[in-house]
PDB file of C-alpha atoms and ligand atoms in Angstrom:
ATOM      1  CA  UNK A   1     224.522-121.515 -34.053  1.00 73.00           C
ATOM      2  CA  UNK A   2     224.749-118.165 -32.622  1.00 85.00           C
ATOM      3  CA  UNK A   3     224.112-117.557 -28.836  1.00 94.00           C
ATOM      4  CA  UNK A   4     220.906-116.300 -28.488  1.00 97.00           C
ATOM      5  CA  UNK A   5     220.039-112.603 -26.962  1.00 98.00           C
ATOM      6  CA  UNK A   6     217.629-112.361 -24.212  1.00 98.00           C
ATOM      7  CA  UNK A   7     215.812-109.212 -24.909  1.00 98.00           C
ATOM      8  CA  UNK A   8     213.159-107.525 -22.598  1.00 98.00           C
ATOM      9  CA  UNK A   9     211.391-104.318 -24.944  1.00 98.00           C
ATOM     10  CA  UNK A  10     209.882-101.224 -23.179  1.00 98.00           C
ATOM     11  CA  UNK A  11     206.922 -99.948 -24.699  1.00 98.00           C
ATOM     12  CA  UNK A  12     205.426-102.719 -27.118  1.00 97.00           C
ATOM     13  CA  UNK A  13     202.635-101.200 -28.305  1.00 96.00           C
ATOM     14  CA  UNK A  14     204.261 -97.826 -29.742  1.00 97.00           C
ATOM     15  CA  UNK A  15     204.754 -98.263 -33.305  1.00 97.00           C
ATOM     16  CA  UNK A  16     208.636 -98.216 -33.302  1.00 98.00           C
ATOM     17  CA  UNK A  17     207.266-101.317 -30.471  1.00 97.00           C
ATOM     18  CA  UNK A  18     205.017-103.286 -32.600  1.00 96.00           C
ATOM     19  CA  UNK A  19     208.246-103.331 -35.467  1.00 97.00           C
ATOM     20  CA  UNK A  20     210.354-104.178 -33.028  1.00 97.00           C
ATOM     21  CA  UNK A  21     208.418-107.379 -31.672  1.00 96.00           C
ATOM     22  CA  UNK A  22     208.086-108.568 -34.839  1.00 95.00           C
ATOM     23  CA  UNK A  23     211.524-108.285 -35.105  1.00 97.00           C
ATOM     24  CA  UNK A  24     212.380-110.252 -31.741  1.00 96.00           C
ATOM     25  CA  UNK A  25     210.319-112.711 -33.059  1.00 95.00           C
ATOM     26  CA  UNK A  26     211.884-113.332 -36.760  1.00 95.00           C
ATOM     27  CA  UNK A  27     215.302-113.289 -35.504  1.00 97.00           C
ATOM     28  CA  UNK A  28     216.672-116.919 -34.523  1.00 96.00           C
ATOM     29  CA  UNK A  29     218.995-115.812 -32.163  1.00 98.00           C
ATOM     30  CA  UNK A  30     216.899-113.508 -30.486  1.00 98.00           C
ATOM     31  CA  UNK A  31     214.404-114.290 -27.034  1.00 97.00           C
ATOM     32  CA  UNK A  32     211.802-111.753 -26.565  1.00 97.00           C
ATOM     33  CA  UNK A  33     211.894-112.358 -22.268  1.00 97.00           C
ATOM     34  CA  UNK A  34     209.277-110.211 -21.126  1.00 97.00           C
ATOM     35  CA  UNK A  35     208.002-106.516 -22.357  1.00 98.00           C
ATOM     36  CA  UNK A  36     207.422-103.444 -20.160  1.00 98.00           C
ATOM     37  CA  UNK A  37     204.452-101.491 -20.365  1.00 98.00           C
ATOM     38  CA  UNK A  38     202.716 -99.182 -17.544  1.00 97.00           C
ATOM     39  CA  UNK A  39     199.210 -99.698 -18.791  1.00 97.00           C
ATOM     40  CA  UNK A  40     199.728-104.023 -18.545  1.00 96.00           C
ATOM     41  CA  UNK A  41     201.416-104.364 -15.608  1.00 96.00           C
ATOM     42  CA  UNK A  42     200.857-108.490 -14.859  1.00 96.00           C
ATOM     43  CA  UNK A  43     199.271-109.192 -18.036  1.00 94.00           C
ATOM     44  CA  UNK A  44     200.967-110.778 -21.525  1.00 93.00           C
ATOM     45  CA  UNK A  45     202.149-110.056 -24.645  1.00 94.00           C
ATOM     46  CA  UNK A  46     199.649-111.830 -26.821  1.00 91.00           C
ATOM     47  CA  UNK A  47     196.881-108.862 -25.404  1.00 91.00           C
ATOM     48  CA  UNK A  48     198.502-106.553 -27.431  1.00 90.00           C
ATOM     49  CA  UNK A  49     200.022-108.451 -30.018  1.00 88.00           C
ATOM     50  CA  UNK A  50     197.382-111.201 -31.396  1.00 82.00           C
ATOM     51  CA  UNK A  51     199.612-113.401 -33.792  1.00 82.00           C
ATOM     52  CA  UNK A  52     202.388-113.966 -30.583  1.00 85.00           C
ATOM     53  CA  UNK A  53     203.032-117.448 -29.934  1.00 82.00           C
ATOM     54  CA  UNK A  54     205.712-116.755 -26.850  1.00 87.00           C
ATOM     55  CA  UNK A  55     204.509-116.690 -23.478  1.00 87.00           C
ATOM     56  CA  UNK A  56     206.472-113.382 -22.474  1.00 94.00           C
ATOM     57  CA  UNK A  57     204.963-111.499 -19.150  1.00 95.00           C
ATOM     58  CA  UNK A  58     204.370-107.652 -19.093  1.00 97.00           C
ATOM     59  CA  UNK A  59     205.848-106.178 -16.831  1.00 98.00           C
ATOM     60  CA  UNK A  60     204.909-102.250 -15.524  1.00 98.00           C
ATOM     61  CA  UNK A  61     207.960-101.330 -14.482  1.00 98.00           C
ATOM     62  CA  UNK A  62     211.450-102.200 -15.442  1.00 98.00           C
ATOM     63  CA  UNK A  63     212.529-102.741 -11.236  1.00 98.00           C
ATOM     64  CA  UNK A  64     209.731-105.129 -11.530  1.00 98.00           C
ATOM     65  CA  UNK A  65     211.400-106.935 -14.622  1.00 98.00           C
ATOM     66  CA  UNK A  66     214.899-106.993 -13.320  1.00 98.00           C
ATOM     67  CA  UNK A  67     213.622-108.243 -10.147  1.00 98.00           C
ATOM     68  CA  UNK A  68     212.196-110.872 -11.591  1.00 97.00           C
ATOM     69  CA  UNK A  69     213.924-112.086 -14.968  1.00 98.00           C
ATOM     70  CA  UNK A  70     217.148-112.919 -16.233  1.00 98.00           C
ATOM     71  CA  UNK A  71     217.918-110.861 -20.006  1.00 98.00           C
ATOM     72  CA  UNK A  72     220.926-109.165 -21.786  1.00 98.00           C
ATOM     73  CA  UNK A  73     219.548-106.335 -23.331  1.00 98.00           C
ATOM     74  CA  UNK A  74     216.840-103.655 -22.826  1.00 98.00           C
ATOM     75  CA  UNK A  75     215.189-102.247 -25.868  1.00 98.00           C
ATOM     76  CA  UNK A  76     213.781 -99.043 -24.894  1.00 98.00           C
ATOM     77  CA  UNK A  77     210.903 -96.848 -27.534  1.00 98.00           C
ATOM     78  CA  UNK A  78     208.456 -95.157 -24.840  1.00 98.00           C
ATOM     79  CA  UNK A  79     209.420 -91.381 -24.113  1.00 97.00           C
ATOM     80  CA  UNK A  80     212.300 -89.287 -24.047  1.00 95.00           C
ATOM     81  CA  UNK A  81     211.514 -89.620 -20.353  1.00 96.00           C
ATOM     82  CA  UNK A  82     211.701 -92.840 -19.616  1.00 98.00           C
ATOM     83  CA  UNK A  83     213.607 -93.726 -22.088  1.00 98.00           C
ATOM     84  CA  UNK A  84     216.415 -91.714 -19.869  1.00 97.00           C
ATOM     85  CA  UNK A  85     215.149 -93.656 -16.504  1.00 98.00           C
ATOM     86  CA  UNK A  86     215.465 -96.992 -18.091  1.00 98.00           C
ATOM     87  CA  UNK A  87     219.218 -96.404 -19.662  1.00 98.00           C
ATOM     88  CA  UNK A  88     220.738 -95.521 -15.982  1.00 98.00           C
ATOM     89  CA  UNK A  89     218.699 -98.296 -14.683  1.00 98.00           C
ATOM     90  CA  UNK A  90     219.915-100.892 -16.812  1.00 98.00           C
ATOM     91  CA  UNK A  91     223.601 -99.858 -16.563  1.00 98.00           C
ATOM     92  CA  UNK A  92     223.462 -99.865 -12.757  1.00 98.00           C
ATOM     93  CA  UNK A  93     221.612-103.233 -13.004  1.00 98.00           C
ATOM     94  CA  UNK A  94     223.977-105.014 -15.212  1.00 98.00           C
ATOM     95  CA  UNK A  95     221.756-104.613 -18.589  1.00 98.00           C
ATOM     96  CA  UNK A  96     222.691-103.799 -21.363  1.00 98.00           C
ATOM     97  CA  UNK A  97     220.887-100.840 -23.034  1.00 98.00           C
ATOM     98  CA  UNK A  98     219.124 -99.845 -26.908  1.00 98.00           C
ATOM     99  CA  UNK A  99     217.726 -96.526 -26.220  1.00 98.00           C
ATOM    100  CA  UNK A 100     216.070 -95.411 -29.150  1.00 98.00           C
ATOM    101  CA  UNK A 101     214.215 -92.466 -27.322  1.00 97.00           C
ATOM    102  CA  UNK A 102     215.667 -89.054 -27.602  1.00 93.00           C
ATOM    103  CA  UNK A 103     215.843 -85.957 -25.789  1.00 89.00           C
ATOM    104  CA  UNK A 104     219.625 -86.600 -23.930  1.00 92.00           C
ATOM    105  CA  UNK A 105     221.192 -83.844 -22.473  1.00 92.00           C
ATOM    106  CA  UNK A 106     225.386 -82.913 -23.208  1.00 92.00           C
ATOM    107  CA  UNK A 107     225.699 -84.444 -19.332  1.00 96.00           C
ATOM    108  CA  UNK A 108     222.947 -86.903 -19.110  1.00 96.00           C
ATOM    109  CA  UNK A 109     224.914 -88.134 -21.881  1.00 96.00           C
ATOM    110  CA  UNK A 110     228.083 -87.881 -19.879  1.00 97.00           C
ATOM    111  CA  UNK A 111     227.274 -89.493 -16.783  1.00 98.00           C
ATOM    112  CA  UNK A 112     225.778 -92.590 -18.771  1.00 98.00           C
ATOM    113  CA  UNK A 113     229.241 -92.782 -20.463  1.00 98.00           C
ATOM    114  CA  UNK A 114     230.937 -93.043 -17.176  1.00 98.00           C
ATOM    115  CA  UNK A 115     228.739 -95.339 -15.801  1.00 98.00           C
ATOM    116  CA  UNK A 116     228.883 -97.644 -19.135  1.00 98.00           C
ATOM    117  CA  UNK A 117     232.852 -98.052 -18.367  1.00 98.00           C
ATOM    118  CA  UNK A 118     232.564 -98.359 -14.920  1.00 97.00           C
ATOM    119  CA  UNK A 119     231.100-101.027 -15.361  1.00 97.00           C
ATOM    120  CA  UNK A 120     231.973-102.723 -18.700  1.00 98.00           C
ATOM    121  CA  UNK A 121     228.911-102.681 -20.427  1.00 98.00           C
ATOM    122  CA  UNK A 122     227.817-101.860 -23.338  1.00 98.00           C
ATOM    123  CA  UNK A 123     225.484 -98.847 -24.425  1.00 98.00           C
ATOM    124  CA  UNK A 124     224.267 -97.504 -27.506  1.00 98.00           C
ATOM    125  CA  UNK A 125     221.827 -94.385 -27.667  1.00 98.00           C
ATOM    126  CA  UNK A 126     220.656 -94.005 -30.804  1.00 98.00           C
ATOM    127  CA  UNK A 127     219.244 -90.651 -32.294  1.00 97.00           C
ATOM    128  CA  UNK A 128     217.361 -92.421 -35.482  1.00 98.00           C
ATOM    129  CA  UNK A 129     218.431 -96.264 -36.570  1.00 98.00           C
ATOM    130  CA  UNK A 130     217.583 -95.539 -40.076  1.00 98.00           C
ATOM    131  CA  UNK A 131     221.244 -96.297 -42.463  1.00 97.00           C
ATOM    132  CA  UNK A 132     219.713 -93.587 -45.013  1.00 98.00           C
ATOM    133  CA  UNK A 133     219.585 -91.488 -41.959  1.00 98.00           C
ATOM    134  CA  UNK A 134     223.028 -91.561 -40.114  1.00 98.00           C
ATOM    135  CA  UNK A 135     224.850 -91.483 -43.867  1.00 98.00           C
ATOM    136  CA  UNK A 136     222.524 -88.572 -44.101  1.00 98.00           C
ATOM    137  CA  UNK A 137     224.110 -86.822 -41.318  1.00 98.00           C
ATOM    138  CA  UNK A 138     227.287 -88.099 -42.134  1.00 97.00           C
ATOM    139  CA  UNK A 139     227.226 -86.265 -45.877  1.00 98.00           C
ATOM    140  CA  UNK A 140     226.278 -83.306 -44.113  1.00 98.00           C
ATOM    141  CA  UNK A 141     229.444 -82.987 -41.715  1.00 97.00           C
ATOM    142  CA  UNK A 142     231.080 -83.628 -44.736  1.00 97.00           C
ATOM    143  CA  UNK A 143     229.915 -80.432 -46.729  1.00 98.00           C
ATOM    144  CA  UNK A 144     229.960 -78.245 -44.038  1.00 97.00           C
ATOM    145  CA  UNK A 145     233.825 -78.210 -44.409  1.00 95.00           C
ATOM    146  CA  UNK A 146     233.065 -76.295 -47.750  1.00 95.00           C
ATOM    147  CA  UNK A 147     229.636 -74.739 -47.192  1.00 96.00           C
ATOM    148  CA  UNK A 148     229.327 -73.080 -44.026  1.00 95.00           C
ATOM    149  CA  UNK A 149     225.676 -71.594 -44.254  1.00 97.00           C
ATOM    150  CA  UNK A 150     223.490 -74.195 -42.798  1.00 98.00           C
ATOM    151  CA  UNK A 151     220.131 -74.994 -42.392  1.00 98.00           C
ATOM    152  CA  UNK A 152     218.380 -77.462 -41.056  1.00 98.00           C
ATOM    153  CA  UNK A 153     214.760 -77.984 -41.211  1.00 98.00           C
ATOM    154  CA  UNK A 154     213.256 -81.362 -39.580  1.00 98.00           C
ATOM    155  CA  UNK A 155     210.250 -83.156 -40.195  1.00 98.00           C
ATOM    156  CA  UNK A 156     207.806 -85.418 -38.210  1.00 98.00           C
ATOM    157  CA  UNK A 157     204.500 -87.026 -37.153  1.00 98.00           C
ATOM    158  CA  UNK A 158     202.310 -84.308 -35.184  1.00 98.00           C
ATOM    159  CA  UNK A 159     202.634 -87.101 -32.266  1.00 96.00           C
ATOM    160  CA  UNK A 160     206.541 -86.620 -31.605  1.00 96.00           C
ATOM    161  CA  UNK A 161     207.301 -85.154 -27.747  1.00 93.00           C
ATOM    162  CA  UNK A 162     210.648 -83.785 -28.142  1.00 93.00           C
ATOM    163  CA  UNK A 163     211.775 -80.616 -30.904  1.00 95.00           C
ATOM    164  CA  UNK A 164     214.256 -80.415 -31.988  1.00 96.00           C
ATOM    165  CA  UNK A 165     214.016 -84.328 -33.298  1.00 97.00           C
ATOM    166  CA  UNK A 166     217.109 -86.152 -32.356  1.00 96.00           C
ATOM    167  CA  UNK A 167     218.466 -86.398 -35.433  1.00 98.00           C
ATOM    168  CA  UNK A 168     218.913 -82.899 -35.563  1.00 98.00           C
ATOM    169  CA  UNK A 169     220.479 -82.396 -32.834  1.00 96.00           C
ATOM    170  CA  UNK A 170     223.024 -85.039 -33.679  1.00 97.00           C
ATOM    171  CA  UNK A 171     223.280 -83.118 -36.915  1.00 98.00           C
ATOM    172  CA  UNK A 172     224.256 -80.276 -35.467  1.00 97.00           C
ATOM    173  CA  UNK A 173     227.332 -81.978 -32.874  1.00 95.00           C
ATOM    174  CA  UNK A 174     228.525 -83.672 -36.000  1.00 96.00           C
ATOM    175  CA  UNK A 175     228.513 -80.479 -38.244  1.00 97.00           C
ATOM    176  CA  UNK A 176     230.237 -78.791 -35.426  1.00 96.00           C
ATOM    177  CA  UNK A 177     233.053 -81.217 -35.252  1.00 94.00           C
ATOM    178  CA  UNK A 178     233.415 -80.249 -38.685  1.00 93.00           C
ATOM    179  CA  UNK A 179     233.538 -76.429 -38.811  1.00 93.00           C
ATOM    180  CA  UNK A 180     233.138 -73.759 -36.388  1.00 89.00           C
ATOM    181  CA  UNK A 181     230.555 -71.663 -35.126  1.00 91.00           C
ATOM    182  CA  UNK A 182     229.426 -69.126 -37.706  1.00 91.00           C
ATOM    183  CA  UNK A 183     226.669 -66.750 -36.848  1.00 89.00           C
ATOM    184  CA  UNK A 184     224.900 -66.847 -39.746  1.00 92.00           C
ATOM    185  CA  UNK A 185     221.896 -64.460 -41.615  1.00 92.00           C
ATOM    186  CA  UNK A 186     222.075 -60.283 -41.722  1.00 94.00           C
ATOM    187  CA  UNK A 187     223.502 -59.440 -38.568  1.00 92.00           C
ATOM    188  CA  UNK A 188     220.506 -56.734 -38.107  1.00 95.00           C
ATOM    189  CA  UNK A 189     218.470 -59.151 -38.538  1.00 95.00           C
ATOM    190  CA  UNK A 190     215.190 -59.071 -36.352  1.00 95.00           C
ATOM    191  CA  UNK A 191     211.961 -61.980 -36.031  1.00 96.00           C
ATOM    192  CA  UNK A 192     209.013 -59.613 -35.656  1.00 97.00           C
ATOM    193  CA  UNK A 193     207.441 -62.778 -35.258  1.00 97.00           C
ATOM    194  CA  UNK A 194     209.352 -65.321 -32.060  1.00 96.00           C
ATOM    195  CA  UNK A 195     210.846 -68.399 -33.639  1.00 96.00           C
ATOM    196  CA  UNK A 196     209.872 -67.268 -37.093  1.00 97.00           C
ATOM    197  CA  UNK A 197     214.055 -68.281 -37.533  1.00 97.00           C
ATOM    198  CA  UNK A 198     213.692 -71.180 -35.909  1.00 97.00           C
ATOM    199  CA  UNK A 199     215.828 -72.434 -32.779  1.00 97.00           C
ATOM    200  CA  UNK A 200     219.943 -70.909 -33.355  1.00 95.00           C
ATOM    201  CA  UNK A 201     222.337 -73.604 -32.367  1.00 95.00           C
ATOM    202  CA  UNK A 202     225.830 -73.024 -32.921  1.00 93.00           C
ATOM    203  CA  UNK A 203     224.941 -70.424 -35.288  1.00 94.00           C
ATOM    204  CA  UNK A 204     223.125 -72.611 -37.374  1.00 95.00           C
ATOM    205  CA  UNK A 205     219.160 -72.767 -37.512  1.00 97.00           C
ATOM    206  CA  UNK A 206     217.220 -75.611 -36.801  1.00 98.00           C
ATOM    207  CA  UNK A 207     213.028 -75.675 -37.904  1.00 98.00           C
ATOM    208  CA  UNK A 208     211.183 -78.376 -36.421  1.00 98.00           C
ATOM    209  CA  UNK A 209     207.547 -78.870 -38.807  1.00 98.00           C
ATOM    210  CA  UNK A 210     205.169 -81.215 -37.119  1.00 98.00           C
ATOM    211  CA  UNK A 211     202.333 -83.011 -39.662  1.00 98.00           C
ATOM    212  CA  UNK A 212     199.759 -85.810 -39.837  1.00 98.00           C
ATOM    213  CA  UNK A 213     200.932 -87.249 -42.912  1.00 98.00           C
ATOM    214  CA  UNK A 214     204.932 -87.518 -41.889  1.00 98.00           C
ATOM    215  CA  UNK A 215     206.589 -89.984 -40.405  1.00 98.00           C
ATOM    216  CA  UNK A 216     210.603 -88.453 -39.865  1.00 98.00           C
ATOM    217  CA  UNK A 217     212.274 -86.398 -42.359  1.00 98.00           C
ATOM    218  CA  UNK A 218     215.093 -84.098 -42.916  1.00 98.00           C
ATOM    219  CA  UNK A 219     217.207 -81.794 -45.059  1.00 98.00           C
ATOM    220  CA  UNK A 220     219.692 -79.894 -44.452  1.00 98.00           C
ATOM    221  CA  UNK A 221     219.915 -77.125 -46.930  1.00 98.00           C
ATOM    222  CA  UNK A 222     224.104 -75.708 -47.304  1.00 98.00           C
ATOM    223  CA  UNK A 223     224.014 -72.276 -49.183  1.00 98.00           C
ATOM    224  CA  UNK A 224     226.945 -71.072 -51.361  1.00 96.00           C
ATOM    225  CA  UNK A 225     227.754 -68.512 -53.947  1.00 96.00           C
ATOM    226  CA  UNK A 226     225.204 -68.682 -56.135  1.00 97.00           C
ATOM    227  CA  UNK A 227     224.361 -72.704 -55.187  1.00 98.00           C
ATOM    228  CA  UNK A 228     222.159 -74.513 -53.057  1.00 98.00           C
ATOM    229  CA  UNK A 229     223.356 -77.966 -52.018  1.00 98.00           C
ATOM    230  CA  UNK A 230     220.349 -79.917 -50.362  1.00 98.00           C
ATOM    231  CA  UNK A 231     221.129 -83.363 -47.649  1.00 98.00           C
ATOM    232  CA  UNK A 232     217.477 -85.346 -47.873  1.00 98.00           C
ATOM    233  CA  UNK A 233     216.387 -88.298 -46.051  1.00 98.00           C
ATOM    234  CA  UNK A 234     212.685 -89.881 -45.925  1.00 98.00           C
ATOM    235  CA  UNK A 235     211.864 -92.276 -43.395  1.00 98.00           C
ATOM    236  CA  UNK A 236     208.713 -93.765 -45.075  1.00 98.00           C
ATOM    237  CA  UNK A 237     207.291 -95.844 -42.519  1.00 98.00           C
ATOM    238  CA  UNK A 238     208.809 -97.690 -39.113  1.00 98.00           C
ATOM    239  CA  UNK A 239     210.185-100.531 -41.085  1.00 97.00           C
ATOM    240  CA  UNK A 240     213.207 -98.456 -42.069  1.00 98.00           C
ATOM    241  CA  UNK A 241     214.695 -98.104 -38.498  1.00 98.00           C
ATOM    242  CA  UNK A 242     214.670-102.355 -38.020  1.00 98.00           C
ATOM    243  CA  UNK A 243     217.729-103.045 -39.503  1.00 97.00           C
ATOM    244  CA  UNK A 244     219.486-100.656 -37.254  1.00 98.00           C
ATOM    245  CA  UNK A 245     217.609-101.826 -34.417  1.00 98.00           C
ATOM    246  CA  UNK A 246     218.876-105.204 -34.626  1.00 98.00           C
ATOM    247  CA  UNK A 247     222.525-104.286 -35.748  1.00 98.00           C
ATOM    248  CA  UNK A 248     222.629-102.480 -32.295  1.00 98.00           C
ATOM    249  CA  UNK A 249     221.181-105.217 -30.270  1.00 98.00           C
ATOM    250  CA  UNK A 250     224.313-107.515 -31.716  1.00 98.00           C
ATOM    251  CA  UNK A 251     226.589-104.999 -31.398  1.00 98.00           C
ATOM    252  CA  UNK A 252     225.918-104.123 -27.418  1.00 98.00           C
ATOM    253  CA  UNK A 253     226.769-107.677 -26.260  1.00 98.00           C
ATOM    254  CA  UNK A 254     230.687-106.896 -27.865  1.00 97.00           C
ATOM    255  CA  UNK A 255     230.934-103.212 -26.572  1.00 98.00           C
ATOM    256  CA  UNK A 256     232.168-101.997 -22.991  1.00 98.00           C
ATOM    257  CA  UNK A 257     231.249 -98.470 -23.609  1.00 98.00           C
ATOM    258  CA  UNK A 258     228.350 -96.449 -24.753  1.00 98.00           C
ATOM    259  CA  UNK A 259     227.918 -95.625 -28.073  1.00 97.00           C
ATOM    260  CA  UNK A 260     225.761 -92.363 -28.727  1.00 97.00           C
ATOM    261  CA  UNK A 261     225.064 -92.809 -32.517  1.00 97.00           C
ATOM    262  CA  UNK A 262     225.108 -95.654 -35.179  1.00 97.00           C
ATOM    263  CA  UNK A 263     228.040 -94.047 -37.461  1.00 96.00           C
ATOM    264  CA  UNK A 264     230.278 -95.281 -34.950  1.00 95.00           C
ATOM    265  CA  UNK A 265     229.893 -99.125 -35.187  1.00 92.00           C
ATOM    266  CA  UNK A 266     229.409 -98.511 -38.717  1.00 87.00           C
ATOM    267  CA  UNK A 267     232.449 -99.296 -41.081  1.00 73.00           C
TER     268      UNK A 267
HETATM  269  N1  NDP B   1     216.135 -93.457 -32.733  1.00 64.31           N
HETATM  270  C1  NDP B   1     214.949 -94.360 -33.653  1.00 64.31           C
HETATM  271  O1  NDP B   1     215.468 -94.198 -34.801  1.00 64.31           O
HETATM  272  C2  NDP B   1     213.449 -93.486 -33.606  1.00 64.31           C
HETATM  273  C3  NDP B   1     213.773 -93.460 -32.519  1.00 64.31           C
HETATM  274  N2  NDP B   1     211.723 -92.943 -32.224  1.00 64.31           N
HETATM  275  C4  NDP B   1     211.545 -92.421 -30.710  1.00 64.31           C
HETATM  276  O2  NDP B   1     211.186 -94.028 -30.306  1.00 64.31           O
HETATM  277  C5  NDP B   1     209.996 -93.695 -29.258  1.00 64.31           C
HETATM  278  C6  NDP B   1     208.408 -94.080 -29.493  1.00 64.31           C
HETATM  279  O3  NDP B   1     208.086 -93.963 -30.901  1.00 64.31           O
HETATM  280  P1  NDP B   1     206.873 -94.183 -31.455  1.00 64.31           P
HETATM  281  O4  NDP B   1     206.510 -95.607 -31.422  1.00 64.31           O
HETATM  282  O5  NDP B   1     207.116 -93.738 -32.426  1.00 64.31           O
HETATM  283  O6  NDP B   1     205.895 -93.406 -30.308  1.00 64.31           O
HETATM  284  P2  NDP B   1     204.447 -94.201 -29.624  1.00 64.31           P
HETATM  285  O7  NDP B   1     203.883 -93.226 -29.167  1.00 64.31           O
HETATM  286  O8  NDP B   1     203.739 -95.218 -31.270  1.00 64.31           O
HETATM  287  O9  NDP B   1     204.965 -95.399 -28.484  1.00 64.31           O
HETATM  288  C7  NDP B   1     205.172 -95.254 -27.348  1.00 64.31           C
HETATM  289  C8  NDP B   1     205.046 -96.370 -26.452  1.00 64.31           C
HETATM  290  O10 NDP B   1     205.706 -96.107 -25.446  1.00 64.31           O
HETATM  291  C9  NDP B   1     204.313 -96.605 -24.292  1.00 64.31           C
HETATM  292  N3  NDP B   1     204.927 -95.739 -22.894  1.00 64.31           N
HETATM  293  C10 NDP B   1     205.079 -94.775 -22.059  1.00 64.31           C
HETATM  294  N4  NDP B   1     205.409 -94.477 -20.806  1.00 64.31           N
HETATM  295  C11 NDP B   1     205.523 -95.644 -20.757  1.00 64.31           C
HETATM  296  C12 NDP B   1     206.521 -96.496 -19.935  1.00 64.31           C
HETATM  297  N5  NDP B   1     206.477 -96.505 -18.549  1.00 64.31           N
HETATM  298  N6  NDP B   1     206.136 -97.680 -19.790  1.00 64.31           N
HETATM  299  C13 NDP B   1     206.070 -98.839 -21.212  1.00 64.31           C
HETATM  300  N7  NDP B   1     205.837 -98.292 -22.226  1.00 64.31           N
HETATM  301  C14 NDP B   1     205.394 -96.520 -21.991  1.00 64.31           C
HETATM  302  C15 NDP B   1     203.112 -95.874 -24.727  1.00 64.31           C
HETATM  303  O11 NDP B   1     202.040 -95.806 -24.287  1.00 64.31           O
HETATM  304  P3  NDP B   1     200.795 -95.314 -24.369  1.00 64.31           P
HETATM  305  O12 NDP B   1     200.641 -94.610 -25.828  1.00 64.31           O
HETATM  306  O13 NDP B   1     199.600 -95.789 -23.841  1.00 64.31           O
HETATM  307  O14 NDP B   1     201.236 -93.690 -23.255  1.00 64.31           O
HETATM  308  C16 NDP B   1     203.581 -95.961 -26.306  1.00 64.31           C
HETATM  309  O15 NDP B   1     202.849 -97.400 -26.578  1.00 64.31           O
HETATM  310  C17 NDP B   1     209.878 -92.026 -29.012  1.00 64.31           C
HETATM  311  O16 NDP B   1     210.623 -91.083 -28.154  1.00 64.31           O
HETATM  312  C18 NDP B   1     210.269 -92.245 -30.398  1.00 64.31           C
HETATM  313  O17 NDP B   1     211.108 -90.311 -30.305  1.00 64.31           O
HETATM  314  C19 NDP B   1     210.905 -93.389 -32.896  1.00 64.31           C
HETATM  315  C20 NDP B   1     211.119 -93.931 -34.514  1.00 64.31           C
HETATM  316  C21 NDP B   1     212.862 -93.723 -34.492  1.00 64.31           C
HETATM  317  O1  LIG B   2     210.143 -89.811 -33.023  1.00 64.31           O
HETATM  318  C1  LIG B   2     210.209 -90.119 -33.822  1.00 64.31           C
HETATM  319  O2  LIG B   2     209.166 -90.584 -34.811  1.00 64.31           O
HETATM  320  C2  LIG B   2     211.493 -89.862 -34.539  1.00 64.31           C
HETATM  321  N1  LIG B   2     212.598 -89.768 -33.380  1.00 64.31           N
HETATM  322  C3  LIG B   2     214.118 -89.659 -33.827  1.00 64.31           C
HETATM  323  C4  LIG B   2     214.262 -87.885 -33.581  1.00 64.31           C
HETATM  324  O3  LIG B   2     213.834 -87.468 -32.392  1.00 64.31           O
HETATM  325  O4  LIG B   2     214.909 -87.863 -34.454  1.00 64.31           O
HETATM  326  C5  LIG B   2     214.065 -90.427 -34.898  1.00 64.31           C
HETATM  327  C6  LIG B   2     213.750 -90.437 -36.077  1.00 64.31           C
HETATM  328  O5  LIG B   2     213.486 -89.329 -36.849  1.00 64.31           O
HETATM  329  C7  LIG B   2     211.889 -90.514 -35.583  1.00 64.31           C
END
């Protein structure tokens, strides 16, 4: 029998959190120890997840949860601001974080990497848990070797807090590793309306679309000599992310360093 991994979930009422609760409940070797929710401190998970059969308590803060409970992994599906705070707090307290929130700067990632290694703890920060999205980023990095002119269009639901998405930022990083800086478009190009050309990153342009009805989508456009290559991924629902969350909870237990992006633990 597999060793049971004791999990605390931050953000259990959210769209991702609700899926993650179901994932933890149906996975035999995962145990939901408690949840962190700033609105339900002192309550139980049953209050917002009626089908739930367990007795996991809810803490208002991760600090309180750490003081009162023994657990292995913190899964964070809250907001960019809280996700960052929880990543640092977990590593300082011997807990392995699996962070789904985005918006980490390179300096913050470097600081967390150092902290994880110093403490010999696994830490996974996953800009995107969907396997198809990871492949989309890998294919984009491959294509960037041959097509140097690139525009990224990421499309999300209109409740998203950060732009560009973590996936778009990670795509830029992976493309940067495969292609040198290239300033794109006409050298005398002028934006008559600010923002019309999107954000400039390593010479590429990144456009963020926010609309109700969307979930999480990205297309990477590569322009060439009389040809256009489009690499696209669509998440139609949050269940698309759960196999990545499951693998992350399992793999973080085997690591003693920070991994940024699931492509680094995929065979
Ligand atoms: N890496 C990946 O593959 C994916 C990552 N994400 C990221 O995951 C996060 C959650 O996404 P989603 O579920 O769609 O968003 P939701 O807004 O549906 O969920 C976020 C939840 O976190 C809660 N929350 C806010 N602050 C705290 C806190 N201090 N403690 C505990 N809970 C808190 C919110 O409560 P309230 O609403 O009451 O404030 C809400 O219930 C986002 O950052 C998103 O970008 C999303 C999809 C995939
Ligand atoms: O906020 C979201 O919804 C998502 N956030 C992640 C991101 O910023 O890339 C992952 C996915 O795109 C959904």
